[in-house]
Short mmCIF file of C-alpha atoms and ligand atoms in Angstrom, two decimals:
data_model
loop_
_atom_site.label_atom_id
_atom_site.label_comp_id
_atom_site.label_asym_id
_atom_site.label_seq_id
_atom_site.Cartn_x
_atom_site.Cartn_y
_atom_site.Cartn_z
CA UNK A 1 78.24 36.95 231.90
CA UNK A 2 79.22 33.64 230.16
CA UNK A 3 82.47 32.39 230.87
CA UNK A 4 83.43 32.97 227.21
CA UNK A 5 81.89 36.29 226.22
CA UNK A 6 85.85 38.00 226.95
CA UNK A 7 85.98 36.48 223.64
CA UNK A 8 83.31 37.85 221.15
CA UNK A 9 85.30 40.12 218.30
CA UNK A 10 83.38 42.23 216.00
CA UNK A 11 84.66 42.31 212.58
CA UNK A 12 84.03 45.22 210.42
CA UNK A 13 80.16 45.18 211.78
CA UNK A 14 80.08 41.70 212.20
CA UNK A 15 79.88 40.22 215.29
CA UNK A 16 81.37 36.60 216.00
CA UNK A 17 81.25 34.37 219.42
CA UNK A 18 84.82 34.06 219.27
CA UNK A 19 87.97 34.82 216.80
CA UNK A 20 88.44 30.80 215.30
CA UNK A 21 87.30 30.45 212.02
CA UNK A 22 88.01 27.33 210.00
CA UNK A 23 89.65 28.97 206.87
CA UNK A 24 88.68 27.95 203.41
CA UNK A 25 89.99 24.59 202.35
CA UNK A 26 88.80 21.13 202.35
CA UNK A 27 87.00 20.90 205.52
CA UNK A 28 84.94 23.90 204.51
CA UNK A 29 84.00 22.48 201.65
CA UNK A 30 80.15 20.89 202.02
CA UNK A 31 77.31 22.04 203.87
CA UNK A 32 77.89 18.81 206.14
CA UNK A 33 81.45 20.25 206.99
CA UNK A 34 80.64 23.82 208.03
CA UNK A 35 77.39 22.81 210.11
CA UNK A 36 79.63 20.07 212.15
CA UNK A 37 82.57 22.72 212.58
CA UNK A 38 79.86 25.65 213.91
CA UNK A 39 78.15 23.03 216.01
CA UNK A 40 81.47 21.98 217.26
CA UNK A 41 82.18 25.61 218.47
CA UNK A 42 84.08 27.30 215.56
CA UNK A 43 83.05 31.04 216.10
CA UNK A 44 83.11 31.18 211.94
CA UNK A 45 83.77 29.12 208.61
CA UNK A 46 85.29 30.77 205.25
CA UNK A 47 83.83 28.36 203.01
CA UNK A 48 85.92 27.00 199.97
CA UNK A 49 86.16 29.23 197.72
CA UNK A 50 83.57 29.21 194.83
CA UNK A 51 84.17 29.85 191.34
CA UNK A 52 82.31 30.20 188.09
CA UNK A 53 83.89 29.72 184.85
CA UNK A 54 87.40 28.53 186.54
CA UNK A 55 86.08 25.35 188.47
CA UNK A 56 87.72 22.27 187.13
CA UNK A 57 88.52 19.05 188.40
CA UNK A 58 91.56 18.25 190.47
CA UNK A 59 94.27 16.27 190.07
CA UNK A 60 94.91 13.23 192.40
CA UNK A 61 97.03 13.28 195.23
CA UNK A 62 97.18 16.29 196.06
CA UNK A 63 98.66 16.51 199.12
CA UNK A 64 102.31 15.75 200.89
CA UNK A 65 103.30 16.45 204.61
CA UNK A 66 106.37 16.70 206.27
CA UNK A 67 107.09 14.99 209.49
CA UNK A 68 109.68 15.20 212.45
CA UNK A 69 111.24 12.49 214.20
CA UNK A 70 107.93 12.41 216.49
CA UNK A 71 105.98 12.15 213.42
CA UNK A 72 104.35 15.49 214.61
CA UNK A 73 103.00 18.10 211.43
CA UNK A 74 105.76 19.99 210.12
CA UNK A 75 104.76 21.40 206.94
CA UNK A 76 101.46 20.43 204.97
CA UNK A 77 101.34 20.69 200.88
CA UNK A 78 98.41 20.99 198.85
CA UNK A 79 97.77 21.45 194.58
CA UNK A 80 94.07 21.37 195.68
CA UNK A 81 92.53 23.78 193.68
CA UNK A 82 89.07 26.08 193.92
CA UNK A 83 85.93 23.94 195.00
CA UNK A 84 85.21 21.32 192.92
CA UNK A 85 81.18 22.20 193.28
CA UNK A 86 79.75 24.66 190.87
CA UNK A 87 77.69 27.30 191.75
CA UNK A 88 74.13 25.26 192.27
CA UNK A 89 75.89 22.65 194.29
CA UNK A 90 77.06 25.69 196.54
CA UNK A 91 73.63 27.20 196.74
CA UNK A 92 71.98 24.59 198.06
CA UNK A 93 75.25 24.26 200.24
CA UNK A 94 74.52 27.53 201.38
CA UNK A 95 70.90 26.96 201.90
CA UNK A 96 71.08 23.64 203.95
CA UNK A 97 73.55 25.40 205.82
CA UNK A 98 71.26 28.89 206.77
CA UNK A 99 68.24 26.50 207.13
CA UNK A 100 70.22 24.14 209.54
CA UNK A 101 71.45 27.15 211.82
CA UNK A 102 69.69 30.74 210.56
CA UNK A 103 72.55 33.12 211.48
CA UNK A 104 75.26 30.79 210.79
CA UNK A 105 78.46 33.22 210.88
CA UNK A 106 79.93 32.06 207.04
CA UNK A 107 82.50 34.28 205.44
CA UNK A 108 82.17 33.80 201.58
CA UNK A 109 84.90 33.32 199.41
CA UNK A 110 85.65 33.77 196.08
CA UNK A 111 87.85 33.40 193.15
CA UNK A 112 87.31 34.49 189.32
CA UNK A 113 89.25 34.19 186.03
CA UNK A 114 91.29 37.15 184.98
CA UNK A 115 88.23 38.64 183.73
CA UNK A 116 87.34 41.41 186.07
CA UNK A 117 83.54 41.08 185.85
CA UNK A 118 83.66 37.53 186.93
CA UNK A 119 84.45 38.88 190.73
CA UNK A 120 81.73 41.13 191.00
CA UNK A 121 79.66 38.49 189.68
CA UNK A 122 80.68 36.15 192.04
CA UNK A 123 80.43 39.16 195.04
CA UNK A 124 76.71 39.89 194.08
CA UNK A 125 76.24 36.07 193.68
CA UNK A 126 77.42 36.07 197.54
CA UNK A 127 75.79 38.86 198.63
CA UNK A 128 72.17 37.82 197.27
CA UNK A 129 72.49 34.66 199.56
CA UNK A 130 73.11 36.03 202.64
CA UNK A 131 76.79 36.93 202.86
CA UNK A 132 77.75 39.78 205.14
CA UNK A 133 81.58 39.45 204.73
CA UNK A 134 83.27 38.35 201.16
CA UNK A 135 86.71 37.01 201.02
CA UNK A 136 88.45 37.66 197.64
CA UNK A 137 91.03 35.06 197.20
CA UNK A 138 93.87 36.27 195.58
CA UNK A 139 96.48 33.86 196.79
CA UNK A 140 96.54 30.75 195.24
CA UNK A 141 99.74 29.93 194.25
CA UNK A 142 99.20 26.97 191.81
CA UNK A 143 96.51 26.27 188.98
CA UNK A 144 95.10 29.45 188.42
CA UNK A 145 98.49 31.41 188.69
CA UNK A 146 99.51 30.58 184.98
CA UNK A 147 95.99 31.75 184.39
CA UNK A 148 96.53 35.42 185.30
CA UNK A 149 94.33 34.37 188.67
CA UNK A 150 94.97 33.50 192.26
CA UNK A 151 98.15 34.79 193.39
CA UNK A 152 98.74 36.42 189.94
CA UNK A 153 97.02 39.34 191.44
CA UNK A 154 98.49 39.32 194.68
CA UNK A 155 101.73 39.72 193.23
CA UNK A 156 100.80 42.54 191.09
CA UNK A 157 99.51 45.43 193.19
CA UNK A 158 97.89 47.13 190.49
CA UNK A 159 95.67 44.57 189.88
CA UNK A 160 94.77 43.74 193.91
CA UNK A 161 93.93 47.42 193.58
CA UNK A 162 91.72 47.00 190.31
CA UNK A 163 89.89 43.96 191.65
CA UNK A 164 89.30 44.89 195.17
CA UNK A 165 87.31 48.33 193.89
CA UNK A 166 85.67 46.19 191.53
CA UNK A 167 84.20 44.29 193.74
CA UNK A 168 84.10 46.80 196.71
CA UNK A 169 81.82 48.96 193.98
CA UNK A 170 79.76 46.00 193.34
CA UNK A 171 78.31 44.86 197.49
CA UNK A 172 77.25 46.52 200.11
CA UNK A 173 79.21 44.18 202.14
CA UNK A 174 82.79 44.48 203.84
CA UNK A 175 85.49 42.78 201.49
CA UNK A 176 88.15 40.91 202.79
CA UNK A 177 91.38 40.67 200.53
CA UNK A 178 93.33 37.32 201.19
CA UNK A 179 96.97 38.12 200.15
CA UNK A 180 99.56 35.94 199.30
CA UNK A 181 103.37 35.83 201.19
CA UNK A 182 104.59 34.79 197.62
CA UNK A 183 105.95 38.59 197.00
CA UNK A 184 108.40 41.23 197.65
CA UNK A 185 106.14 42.82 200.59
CA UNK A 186 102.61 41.74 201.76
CA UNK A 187 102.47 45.31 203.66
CA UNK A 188 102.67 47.02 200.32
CA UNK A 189 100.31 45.04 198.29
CA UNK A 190 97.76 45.41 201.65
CA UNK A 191 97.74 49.32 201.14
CA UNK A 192 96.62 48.92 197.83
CA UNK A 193 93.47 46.32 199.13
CA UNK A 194 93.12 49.53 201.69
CA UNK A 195 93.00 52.65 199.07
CA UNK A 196 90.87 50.46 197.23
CA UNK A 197 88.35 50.27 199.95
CA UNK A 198 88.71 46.96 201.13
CA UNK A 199 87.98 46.87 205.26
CA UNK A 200 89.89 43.90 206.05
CA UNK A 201 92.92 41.73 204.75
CA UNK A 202 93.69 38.09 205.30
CA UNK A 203 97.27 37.09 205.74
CA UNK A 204 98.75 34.61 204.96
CA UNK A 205 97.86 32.17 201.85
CA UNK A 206 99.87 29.07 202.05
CA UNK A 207 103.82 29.28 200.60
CA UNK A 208 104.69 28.13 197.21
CA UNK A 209 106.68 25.49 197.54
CA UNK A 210 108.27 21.34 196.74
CA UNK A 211 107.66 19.51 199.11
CA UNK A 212 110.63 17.01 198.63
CA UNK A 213 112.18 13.92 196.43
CA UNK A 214 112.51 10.30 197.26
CA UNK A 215 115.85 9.82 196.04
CA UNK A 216 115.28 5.76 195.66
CA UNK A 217 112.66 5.77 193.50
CA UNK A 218 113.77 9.29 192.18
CA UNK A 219 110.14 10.64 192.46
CA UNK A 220 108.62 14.28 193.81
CA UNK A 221 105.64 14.71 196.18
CA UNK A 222 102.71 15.11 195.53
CA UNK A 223 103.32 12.26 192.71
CA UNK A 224 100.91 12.73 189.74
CA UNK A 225 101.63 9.67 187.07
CA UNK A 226 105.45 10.75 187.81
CA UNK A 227 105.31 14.71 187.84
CA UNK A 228 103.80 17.40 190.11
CA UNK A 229 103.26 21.13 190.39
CA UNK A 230 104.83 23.68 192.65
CA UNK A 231 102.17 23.39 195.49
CA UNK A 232 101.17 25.55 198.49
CA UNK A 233 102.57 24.42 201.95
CA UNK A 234 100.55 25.60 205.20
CA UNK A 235 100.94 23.96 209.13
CA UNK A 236 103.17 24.74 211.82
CA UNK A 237 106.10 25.91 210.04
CA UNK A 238 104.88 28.54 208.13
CA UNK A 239 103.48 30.41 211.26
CA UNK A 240 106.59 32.78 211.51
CA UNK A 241 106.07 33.61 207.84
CA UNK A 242 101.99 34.69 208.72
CA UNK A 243 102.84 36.81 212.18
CA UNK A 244 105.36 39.03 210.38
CA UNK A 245 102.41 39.55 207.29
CA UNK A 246 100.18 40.60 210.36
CA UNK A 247 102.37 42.42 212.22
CA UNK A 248 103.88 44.30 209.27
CA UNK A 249 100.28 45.59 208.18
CA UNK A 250 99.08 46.11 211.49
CA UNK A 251 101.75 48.56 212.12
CA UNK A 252 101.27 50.25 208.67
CA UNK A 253 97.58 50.39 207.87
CA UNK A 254 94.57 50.69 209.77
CA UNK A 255 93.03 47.39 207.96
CA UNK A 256 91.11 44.86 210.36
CA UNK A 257 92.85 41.80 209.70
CA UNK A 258 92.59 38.02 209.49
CA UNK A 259 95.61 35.98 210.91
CA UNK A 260 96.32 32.84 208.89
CA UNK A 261 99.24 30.20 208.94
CA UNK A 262 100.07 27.18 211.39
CA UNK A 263 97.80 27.61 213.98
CA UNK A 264 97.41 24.75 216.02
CA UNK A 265 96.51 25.28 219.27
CA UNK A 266 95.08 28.46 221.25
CA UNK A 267 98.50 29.93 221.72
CA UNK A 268 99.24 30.45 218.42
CA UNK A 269 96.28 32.28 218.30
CA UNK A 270 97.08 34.67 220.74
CA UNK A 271 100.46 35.04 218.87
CA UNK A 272 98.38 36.42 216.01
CA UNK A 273 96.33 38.88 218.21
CA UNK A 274 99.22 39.99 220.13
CA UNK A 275 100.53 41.20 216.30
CA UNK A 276 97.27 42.79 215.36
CA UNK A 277 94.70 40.30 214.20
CA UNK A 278 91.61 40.39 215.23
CA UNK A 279 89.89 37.26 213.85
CA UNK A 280 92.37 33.59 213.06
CA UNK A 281 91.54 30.94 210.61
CA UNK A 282 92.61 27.62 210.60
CA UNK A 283 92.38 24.69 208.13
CA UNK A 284 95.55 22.27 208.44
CA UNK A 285 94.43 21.87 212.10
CA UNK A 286 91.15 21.07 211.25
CA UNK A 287 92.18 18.66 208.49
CA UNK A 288 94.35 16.91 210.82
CA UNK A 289 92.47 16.63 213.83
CA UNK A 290 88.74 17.35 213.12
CA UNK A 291 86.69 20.41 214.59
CA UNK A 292 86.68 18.93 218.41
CA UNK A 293 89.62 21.17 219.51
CA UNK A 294 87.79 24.41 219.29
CA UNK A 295 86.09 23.90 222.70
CA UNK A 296 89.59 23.35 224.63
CA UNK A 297 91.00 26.12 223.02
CA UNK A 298 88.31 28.67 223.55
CA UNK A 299 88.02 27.86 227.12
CA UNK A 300 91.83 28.09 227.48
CA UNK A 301 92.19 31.47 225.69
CA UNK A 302 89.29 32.26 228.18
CA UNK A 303 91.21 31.05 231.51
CA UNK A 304 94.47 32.90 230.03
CA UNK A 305 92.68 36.39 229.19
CA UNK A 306 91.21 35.95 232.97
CA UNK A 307 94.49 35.27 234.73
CA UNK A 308 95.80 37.91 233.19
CA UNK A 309 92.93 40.26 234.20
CA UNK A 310 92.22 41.43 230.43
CA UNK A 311 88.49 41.90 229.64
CA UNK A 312 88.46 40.96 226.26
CA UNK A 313 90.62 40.47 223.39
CA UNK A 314 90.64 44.35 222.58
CA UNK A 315 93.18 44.63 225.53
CA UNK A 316 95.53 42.58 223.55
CA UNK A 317 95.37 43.34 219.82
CA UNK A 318 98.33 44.58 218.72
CA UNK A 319 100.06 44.47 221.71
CA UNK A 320 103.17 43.42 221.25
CA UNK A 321 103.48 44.86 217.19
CA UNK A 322 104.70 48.05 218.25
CA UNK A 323 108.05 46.23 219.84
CA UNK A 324 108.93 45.17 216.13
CA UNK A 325 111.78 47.90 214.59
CA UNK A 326 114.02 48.75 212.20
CA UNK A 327 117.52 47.02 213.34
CA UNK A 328 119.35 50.08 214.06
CA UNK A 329 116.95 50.29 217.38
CA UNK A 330 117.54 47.05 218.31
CA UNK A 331 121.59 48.38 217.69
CA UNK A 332 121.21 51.02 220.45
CA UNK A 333 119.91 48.67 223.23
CA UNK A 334 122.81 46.58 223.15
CA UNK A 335 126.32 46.96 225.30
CA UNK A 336 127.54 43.91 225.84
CA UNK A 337 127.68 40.85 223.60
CA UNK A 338 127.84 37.01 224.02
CA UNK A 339 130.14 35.46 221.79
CA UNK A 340 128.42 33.99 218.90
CA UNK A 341 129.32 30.37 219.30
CA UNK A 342 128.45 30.66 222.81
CA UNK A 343 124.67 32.01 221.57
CA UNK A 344 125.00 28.78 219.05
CA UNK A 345 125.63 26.88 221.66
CA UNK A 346 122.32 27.78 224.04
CA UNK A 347 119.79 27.34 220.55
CA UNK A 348 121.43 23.73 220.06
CA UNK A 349 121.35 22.75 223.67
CA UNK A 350 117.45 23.50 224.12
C1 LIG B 1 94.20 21.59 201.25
C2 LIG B 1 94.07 23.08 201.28
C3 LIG B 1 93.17 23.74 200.45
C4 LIG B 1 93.05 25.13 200.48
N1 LIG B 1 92.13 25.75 199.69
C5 LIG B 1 91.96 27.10 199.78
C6 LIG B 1 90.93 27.75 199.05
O1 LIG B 1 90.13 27.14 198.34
N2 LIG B 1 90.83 29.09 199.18
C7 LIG B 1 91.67 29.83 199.97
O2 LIG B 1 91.52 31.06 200.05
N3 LIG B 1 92.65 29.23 200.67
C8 LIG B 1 92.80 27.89 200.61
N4 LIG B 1 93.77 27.28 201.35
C9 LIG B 1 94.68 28.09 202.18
C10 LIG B 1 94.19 28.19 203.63
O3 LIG B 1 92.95 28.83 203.71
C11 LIG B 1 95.22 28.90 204.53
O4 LIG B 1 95.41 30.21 204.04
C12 LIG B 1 96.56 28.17 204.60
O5 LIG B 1 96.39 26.78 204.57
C13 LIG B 1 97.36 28.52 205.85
O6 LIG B 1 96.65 28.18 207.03
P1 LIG B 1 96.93 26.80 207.86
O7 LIG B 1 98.39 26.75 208.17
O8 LIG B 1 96.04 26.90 209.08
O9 LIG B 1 96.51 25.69 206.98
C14 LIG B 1 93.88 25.89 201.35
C15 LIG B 1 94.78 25.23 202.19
C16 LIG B 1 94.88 23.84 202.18
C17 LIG B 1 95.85 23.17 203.12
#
């Protein structure tokens, strides 16, 4: 047995050398990109998602970070929008990258316009060039919003129902739904992605957000010739916001699902399996250190399932979702109080 084998996951059929896959974003985005992060150690790559008629040129900057005192990652925020690459750039993408390593474990993903047909288009499209899992991005929460596209649909469950069966009617191939956290309830917008016959969610698509204003020169980030756009913020601070979307449909649907949002290192990872996801994705990570990472954390998550004498990750999916309930539980187990500024107290002093 190889000393990483605890961590092969199958997804919906598909079988992956281990649960990190570089999510779609920027350093997904060329063949050169996913080759280097799957010869790095990545156990899969979403690549950026690919469009047809809705591909347009970005705006520059397009990105803003927040910083703490350490000038450690806080918050990351991007208006990037779909691939810039139209469909033949992304086929021979797609072909350098099968002809460089023949199984290469890709996830495709895709985005249309509002018109219906253009997703199972763009799922057949995928399909025809080797894809055995398709990612329907449905999150985006700027440029294609205003559209009727991108997280438009996630925040109308009618129409993640509508364009999941679409495309689910169209491929042979499991669909993934990627949902956005911009709405009343992920869990409820994930059992329409589920009756629709979608086999998998991802959760979460980065937060719509501002990222901030410098009050001296009385500007906001990203600054395009003086103005922005409400943008979508991803890193370590939205993490809390992505294990309570996993957790939430873990406990109320039996979707495999895809943990997304501030992972960056191999405990977070764990995090997300412990609340019921089965594979991870990354991309501010991987934008702000490179691919190189992946081998310490696979070998760590290795050592840690070991210690603990777990065989693979099965023995920990989901483990720890079941402890999340309704308050009035949590009201029963509880006696005796601290005061409340003494509980203030302990969170400032650690
Ligand atoms: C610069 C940037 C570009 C992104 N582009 C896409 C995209 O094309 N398609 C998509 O589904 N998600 C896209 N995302 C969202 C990520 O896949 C992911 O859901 C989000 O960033 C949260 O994960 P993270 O905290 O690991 O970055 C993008 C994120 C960033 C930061």
């Amino acid at each position: 047995m190889q000393e990483n084998d605890s961590l092969e996951i199958d997804f919906d059929g598909v079988k992956f050398k281990n649960p990190f896959w570089v999510g779609s974003g920027p350093t997904s985005g060329t063949a050169d990109k996913i080759i280097q992060a799957l010869k790095a150690g990545w156990g899969g790559v979403v690549i950026k998602t690919v469009g047809d008629s809705i591909v347009r040129k970005g705006v520059r900057p397009m990105y803003a970070a927040m910083r703490d005192q350490n000038k450690d990652l806080v918050v990351f925020e991007n208006i990037e929008l779909i691939t810039e690459d139209n469909l033949e750039t992304w086929d021979r993408y797609i072909r350098t990258v099968y002809h460089e390593i023949p199984d290469a474990p890709i996830i495709f993903s895709i985005m249309g316009s509002a018109d219906i047909s253009e997703w199972a288009k763009l799922a057949r499209w995928s399909e025809d060039r080797g894809a055995n899992l398709i990612e329907l991005n449905f999150g985006c929460p700027h440029g294609e919003p205003e559209k009727r596209s991108g997280a438009y649909i996630s925040q109308h469950p009618d129409l993640v129902y509508e364009y999941t069966k679409e495309v689910v009617q169209s491929v042979g191939v499991p669909v993934i739904a990627k949902l956005s956290p911009n709405v009343t309830e992920i869990t409820e917008i994930a059992k329409n992605a589920e009756r629709a016959g979608a086999k998998a969610v991802s959760a979460i698509n980065t937060v719509s957000c501002l990222m901030g204003v410098d009050i001296e020169r009385e500007m906001l980030f990203p600054p395009v010739f003086g103005y922005t756009t409400y943008g979508g913020l991803s890193g370590p601070g939205v993490k809390p916001i992505g294990l309570k979307a996993v957790s939430s449909i873990y406990n109320n649907t039996k979707l495999t699902i895809s943990g997304i949002g501030g992972i960056s290192n191999w405990t977070n990872a764990v995090e997300y399996i412990m609340c019921g996801a089965t594979s991870v994705q990354v991309v501010t990570d991987t934008i702000m250190h490179g691919f190189n990472q992946i081998k310490e954390w696979t070998s760590s998550m290795a050592d840690y399932l070991k210690r603990h004498n777990y065989a693979s990750l099965d023995d920990i999916r989901g483990k720890l979702a079941g402890k999340i309930k309704e308050y009035s539980y949590l009201e029963n187990l509880i006696s005796e109080r601290d005061s409340i500024d003494d509980e203030l107290r302990k969170i400032r002093e650690v």
